[in-house]
Coordinates of C-alpha atoms and ligand atoms in Angstrom, one line a residue:
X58 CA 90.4 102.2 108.8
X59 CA 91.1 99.3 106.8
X60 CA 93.0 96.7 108.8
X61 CA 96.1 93.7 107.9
X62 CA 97.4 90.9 109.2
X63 CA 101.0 91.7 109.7
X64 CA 103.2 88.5 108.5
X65 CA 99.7 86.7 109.5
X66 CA 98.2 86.8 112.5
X67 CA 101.8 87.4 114.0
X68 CA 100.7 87.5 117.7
X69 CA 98.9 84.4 117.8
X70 CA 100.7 82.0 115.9
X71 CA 104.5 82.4 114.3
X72 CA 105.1 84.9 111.8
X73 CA 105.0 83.9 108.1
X74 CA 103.5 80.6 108.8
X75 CA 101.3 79.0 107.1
X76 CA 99.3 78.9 110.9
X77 CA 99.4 82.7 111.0
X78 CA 98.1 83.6 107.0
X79 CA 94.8 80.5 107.8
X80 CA 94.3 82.3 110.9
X81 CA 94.2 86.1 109.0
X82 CA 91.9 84.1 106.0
X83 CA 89.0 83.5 108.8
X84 CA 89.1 86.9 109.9
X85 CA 85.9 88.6 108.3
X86 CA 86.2 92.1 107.3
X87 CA 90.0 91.6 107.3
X88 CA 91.9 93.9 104.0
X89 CA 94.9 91.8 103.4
X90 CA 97.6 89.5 104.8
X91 CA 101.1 91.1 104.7
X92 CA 104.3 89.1 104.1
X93 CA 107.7 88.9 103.0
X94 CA 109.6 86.9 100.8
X95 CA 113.1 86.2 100.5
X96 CA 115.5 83.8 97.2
X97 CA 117.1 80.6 98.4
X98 CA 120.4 79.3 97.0
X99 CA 118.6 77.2 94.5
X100 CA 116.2 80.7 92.8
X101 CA 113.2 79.5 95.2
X102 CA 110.6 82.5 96.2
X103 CA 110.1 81.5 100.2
X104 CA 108.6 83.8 103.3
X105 CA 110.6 84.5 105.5
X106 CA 111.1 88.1 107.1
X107 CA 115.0 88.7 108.1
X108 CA 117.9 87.6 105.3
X109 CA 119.1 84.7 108.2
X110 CA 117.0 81.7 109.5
X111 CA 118.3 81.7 113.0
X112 CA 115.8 84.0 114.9
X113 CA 112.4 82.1 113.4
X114 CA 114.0 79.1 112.9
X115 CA 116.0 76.2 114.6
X116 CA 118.5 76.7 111.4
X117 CA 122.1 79.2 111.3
X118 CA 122.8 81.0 108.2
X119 CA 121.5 83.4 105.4
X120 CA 118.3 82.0 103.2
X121 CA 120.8 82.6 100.1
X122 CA 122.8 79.9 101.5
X123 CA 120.5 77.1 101.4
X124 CA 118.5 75.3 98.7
X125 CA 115.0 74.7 98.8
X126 CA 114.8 71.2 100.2
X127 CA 117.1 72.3 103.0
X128 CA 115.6 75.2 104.6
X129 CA 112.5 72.5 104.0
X130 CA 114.1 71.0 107.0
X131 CA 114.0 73.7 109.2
X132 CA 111.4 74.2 112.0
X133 CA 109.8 77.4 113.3
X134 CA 108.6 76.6 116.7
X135 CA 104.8 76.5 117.2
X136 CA 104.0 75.7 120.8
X137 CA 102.5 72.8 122.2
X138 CA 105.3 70.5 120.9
X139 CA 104.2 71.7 117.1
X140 CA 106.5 72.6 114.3
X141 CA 105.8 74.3 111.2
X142 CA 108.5 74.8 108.2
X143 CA 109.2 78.1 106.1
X144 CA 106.5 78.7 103.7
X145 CA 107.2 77.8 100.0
X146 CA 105.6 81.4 98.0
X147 CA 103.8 78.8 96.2
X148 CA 102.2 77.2 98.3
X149 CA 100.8 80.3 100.0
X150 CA 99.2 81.6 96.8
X151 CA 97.7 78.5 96.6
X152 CA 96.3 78.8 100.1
X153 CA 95.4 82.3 99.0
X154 CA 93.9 81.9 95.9
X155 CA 90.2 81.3 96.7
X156 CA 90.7 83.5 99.2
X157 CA 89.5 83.4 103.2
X158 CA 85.8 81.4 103.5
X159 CA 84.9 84.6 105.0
X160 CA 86.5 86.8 102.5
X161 CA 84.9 85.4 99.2
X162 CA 87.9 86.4 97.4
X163 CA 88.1 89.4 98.0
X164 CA 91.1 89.4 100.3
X165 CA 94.5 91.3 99.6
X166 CA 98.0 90.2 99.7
X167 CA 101.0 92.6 100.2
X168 CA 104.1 91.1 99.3
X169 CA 107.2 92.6 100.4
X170 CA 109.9 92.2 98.4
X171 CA 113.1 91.5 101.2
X172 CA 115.5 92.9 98.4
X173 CA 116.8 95.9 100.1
X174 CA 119.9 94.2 102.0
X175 CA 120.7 91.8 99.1
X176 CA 119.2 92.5 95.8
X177 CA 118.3 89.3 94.9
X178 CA 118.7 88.7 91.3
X179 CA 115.4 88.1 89.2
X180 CA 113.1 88.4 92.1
X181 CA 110.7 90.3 90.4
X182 CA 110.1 88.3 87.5
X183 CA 110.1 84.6 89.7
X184 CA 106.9 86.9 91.8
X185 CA 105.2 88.5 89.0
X186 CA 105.5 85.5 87.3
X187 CA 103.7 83.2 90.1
X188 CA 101.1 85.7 90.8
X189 CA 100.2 85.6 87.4
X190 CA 99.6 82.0 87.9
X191 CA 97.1 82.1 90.2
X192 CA 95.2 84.6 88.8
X193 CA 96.1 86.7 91.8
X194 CA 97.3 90.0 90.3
X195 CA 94.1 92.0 90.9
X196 CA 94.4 91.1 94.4
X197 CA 98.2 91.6 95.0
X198 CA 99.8 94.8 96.0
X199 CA 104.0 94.9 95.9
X200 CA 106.3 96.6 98.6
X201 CA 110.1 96.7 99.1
X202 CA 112.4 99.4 100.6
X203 CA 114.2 99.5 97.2
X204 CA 112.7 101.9 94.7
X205 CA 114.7 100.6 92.1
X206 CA 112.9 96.9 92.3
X207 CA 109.8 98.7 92.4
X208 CA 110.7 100.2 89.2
X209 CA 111.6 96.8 87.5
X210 CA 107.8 95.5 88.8
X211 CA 106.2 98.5 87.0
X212 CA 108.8 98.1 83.9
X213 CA 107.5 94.2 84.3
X214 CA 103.9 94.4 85.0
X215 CA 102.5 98.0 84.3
X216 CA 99.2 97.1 86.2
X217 CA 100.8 96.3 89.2
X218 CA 99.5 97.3 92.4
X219 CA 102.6 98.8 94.3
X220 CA 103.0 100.4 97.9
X221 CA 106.4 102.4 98.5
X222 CA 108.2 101.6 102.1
X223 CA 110.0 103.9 103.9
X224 CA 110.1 105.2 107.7
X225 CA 109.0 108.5 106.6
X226 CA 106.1 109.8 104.5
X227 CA 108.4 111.7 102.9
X228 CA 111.2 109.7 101.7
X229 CA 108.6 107.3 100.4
X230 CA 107.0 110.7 98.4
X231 CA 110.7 111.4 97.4
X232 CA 111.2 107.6 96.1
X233 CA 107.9 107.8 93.9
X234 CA 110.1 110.4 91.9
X235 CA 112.1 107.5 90.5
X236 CA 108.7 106.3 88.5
X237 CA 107.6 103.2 89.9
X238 CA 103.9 104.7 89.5
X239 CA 102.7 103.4 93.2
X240 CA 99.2 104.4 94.1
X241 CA 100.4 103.4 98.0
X242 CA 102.6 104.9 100.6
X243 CA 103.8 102.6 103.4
X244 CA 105.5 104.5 106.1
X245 CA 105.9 104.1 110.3
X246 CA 103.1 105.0 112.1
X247 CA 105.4 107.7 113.4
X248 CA 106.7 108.9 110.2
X249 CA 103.8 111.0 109.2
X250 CA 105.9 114.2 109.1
X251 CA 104.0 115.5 106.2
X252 CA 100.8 117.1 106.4
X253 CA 97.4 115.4 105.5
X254 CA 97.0 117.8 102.3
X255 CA 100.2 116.5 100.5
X256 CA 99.2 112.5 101.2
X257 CA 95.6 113.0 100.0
X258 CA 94.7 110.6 96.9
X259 CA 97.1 107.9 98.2
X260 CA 96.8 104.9 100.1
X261 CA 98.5 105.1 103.3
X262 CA 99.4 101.5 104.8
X263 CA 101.4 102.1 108.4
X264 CA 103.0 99.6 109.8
X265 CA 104.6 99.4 113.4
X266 CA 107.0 97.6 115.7
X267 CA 106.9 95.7 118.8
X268 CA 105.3 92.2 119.9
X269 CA 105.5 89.6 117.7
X270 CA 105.0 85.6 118.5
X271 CA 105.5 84.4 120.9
X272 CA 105.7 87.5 123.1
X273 CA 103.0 88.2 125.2
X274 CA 100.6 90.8 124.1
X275 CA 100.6 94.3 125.6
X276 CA 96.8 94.7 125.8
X277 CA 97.4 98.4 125.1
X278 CA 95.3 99.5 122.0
X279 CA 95.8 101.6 119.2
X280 CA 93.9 104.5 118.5
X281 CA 92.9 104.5 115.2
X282 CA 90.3 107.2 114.7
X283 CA 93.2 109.2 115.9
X284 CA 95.6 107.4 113.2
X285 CA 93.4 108.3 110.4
X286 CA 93.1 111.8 111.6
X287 CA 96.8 111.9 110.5
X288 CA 96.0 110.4 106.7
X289 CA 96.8 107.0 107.7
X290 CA 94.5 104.8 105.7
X291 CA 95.5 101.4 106.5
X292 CA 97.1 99.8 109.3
X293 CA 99.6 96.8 109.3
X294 CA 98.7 94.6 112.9
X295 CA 99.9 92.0 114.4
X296 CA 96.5 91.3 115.7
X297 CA 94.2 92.0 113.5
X298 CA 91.9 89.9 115.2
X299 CA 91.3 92.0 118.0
X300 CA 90.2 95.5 115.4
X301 CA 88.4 93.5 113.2
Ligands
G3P112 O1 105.2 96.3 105.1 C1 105.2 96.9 106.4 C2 106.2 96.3 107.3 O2 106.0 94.9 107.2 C3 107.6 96.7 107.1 O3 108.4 96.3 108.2 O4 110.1 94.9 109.2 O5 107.8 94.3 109.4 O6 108.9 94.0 107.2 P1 108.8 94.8 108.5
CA113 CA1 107.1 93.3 106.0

């Protein structure tokens, strides 16, 4: 089972920070880092999960509503008096590009295009664009629960590596009919309703809900030989630190 850092190491430090994707990059054996990305006002790519600042941040409002230097301002709580700001895309593909010291560059990133709410105009060409920059589109696989910006990042970049998102296995099988070529499902962990034989030759990245920073953490653990009994290849974890 190959295993992700879910918006970084999500459990220990604050999602999408810059804290959480160093943390993932020291974790040997790790996959990937997942994460998601989201258009300010001003055409900026930043990371940021939800469409509004107010649940990670100390801001109100939608991302689209302020430029760059603004959301800039805003601090995600880190514990111990610390603050950390909203990640510019930039400056985590720096951060990313020579990968982990453990991970001698081999490390993944899945982006997640946040498109599916607002469809953010030109999103996939300010991504594919930046990527390109840092020599990172080997490494890079592209998600969203929109088939059709899927289908402008394979129109865009016919190479790209590209994981479909839905709940269910099937609706993402049933958006792969729209031709956005991906080689990767990404469904629930509970919405395998499909069985093994009609998944095989795909990539399949689950992801799950539940605890996320600065919750305390369950200590329950997943099963995953009995996960990849059910096709799952891939798992998306807020703790990847503890399977790895
Ligand atoms: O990409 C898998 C997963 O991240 C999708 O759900 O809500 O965590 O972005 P969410
Ligand atoms: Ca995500």
């Amino acid at each position: 089972m190959k295993v992700w850092a879910h918006r970084g190491c999500s459990q220990m430090y604050p999602e999408n920070t810059i804290s959480a994707f160093e943390k993932a990059m020291e974790i040997e054996g790790l996959e990937g880092i997942e994460l998601d990305i989201q258009l300010t006002k001003d055409g900026q790519l930043v990371v940021c999960h939800d469409e509004r600042v107010d649940r990670t941040t100390n801001g109100i409002g939608e991302v689209r509503q302020f430029v760059l230097t603004e959301i800039r301002k805003l601090r995600i709580e880190a514990g111990n008096g610390k603050y950390e700001q909203v990640p510019v895309m930039e400056e985590v593909l720096e951060l990313f590009r020579d990968g982990g010291k453990e991970q001698k560059g081999n490390l993944k990133l899945n982006i997640e295009l946040k498109n599916s709410v607002y469809p953010y105009e030109g999103m996939e060409e300010k991504i594919i664009d930046l990527v390109y920059k840092y020599g990172l589109q080997n490494r890079v696989i592209y998600s969203s629960f929109s088939a059709l910006s899927l289908e402008k990042i394979r129109k865009l970049d016919v190479k790209a590596g590209i994981g479909i998102l839905d709940t269910k296995i099937s609706d993402c099988l049933y958006k792969l009919k729209g031709g956005c070529g991906a080689d990767a499902l990404h469904p629930c962990w509970r919405g395998l309703d499909l069985p093994k034989e009609r998944i095989s030759g795909y990539a399949v990245r689950a992801w799950f809900t539940g605890h996320l920073y600065p919750e305390k953490p369950t200590g329950k653990r997943l099963d995953l030989a009995a996960l990849e009994r059910l096709g799952i290849t891939d798992v998306f974890l807020n703790e990847p630190e503890k399977y790895v």
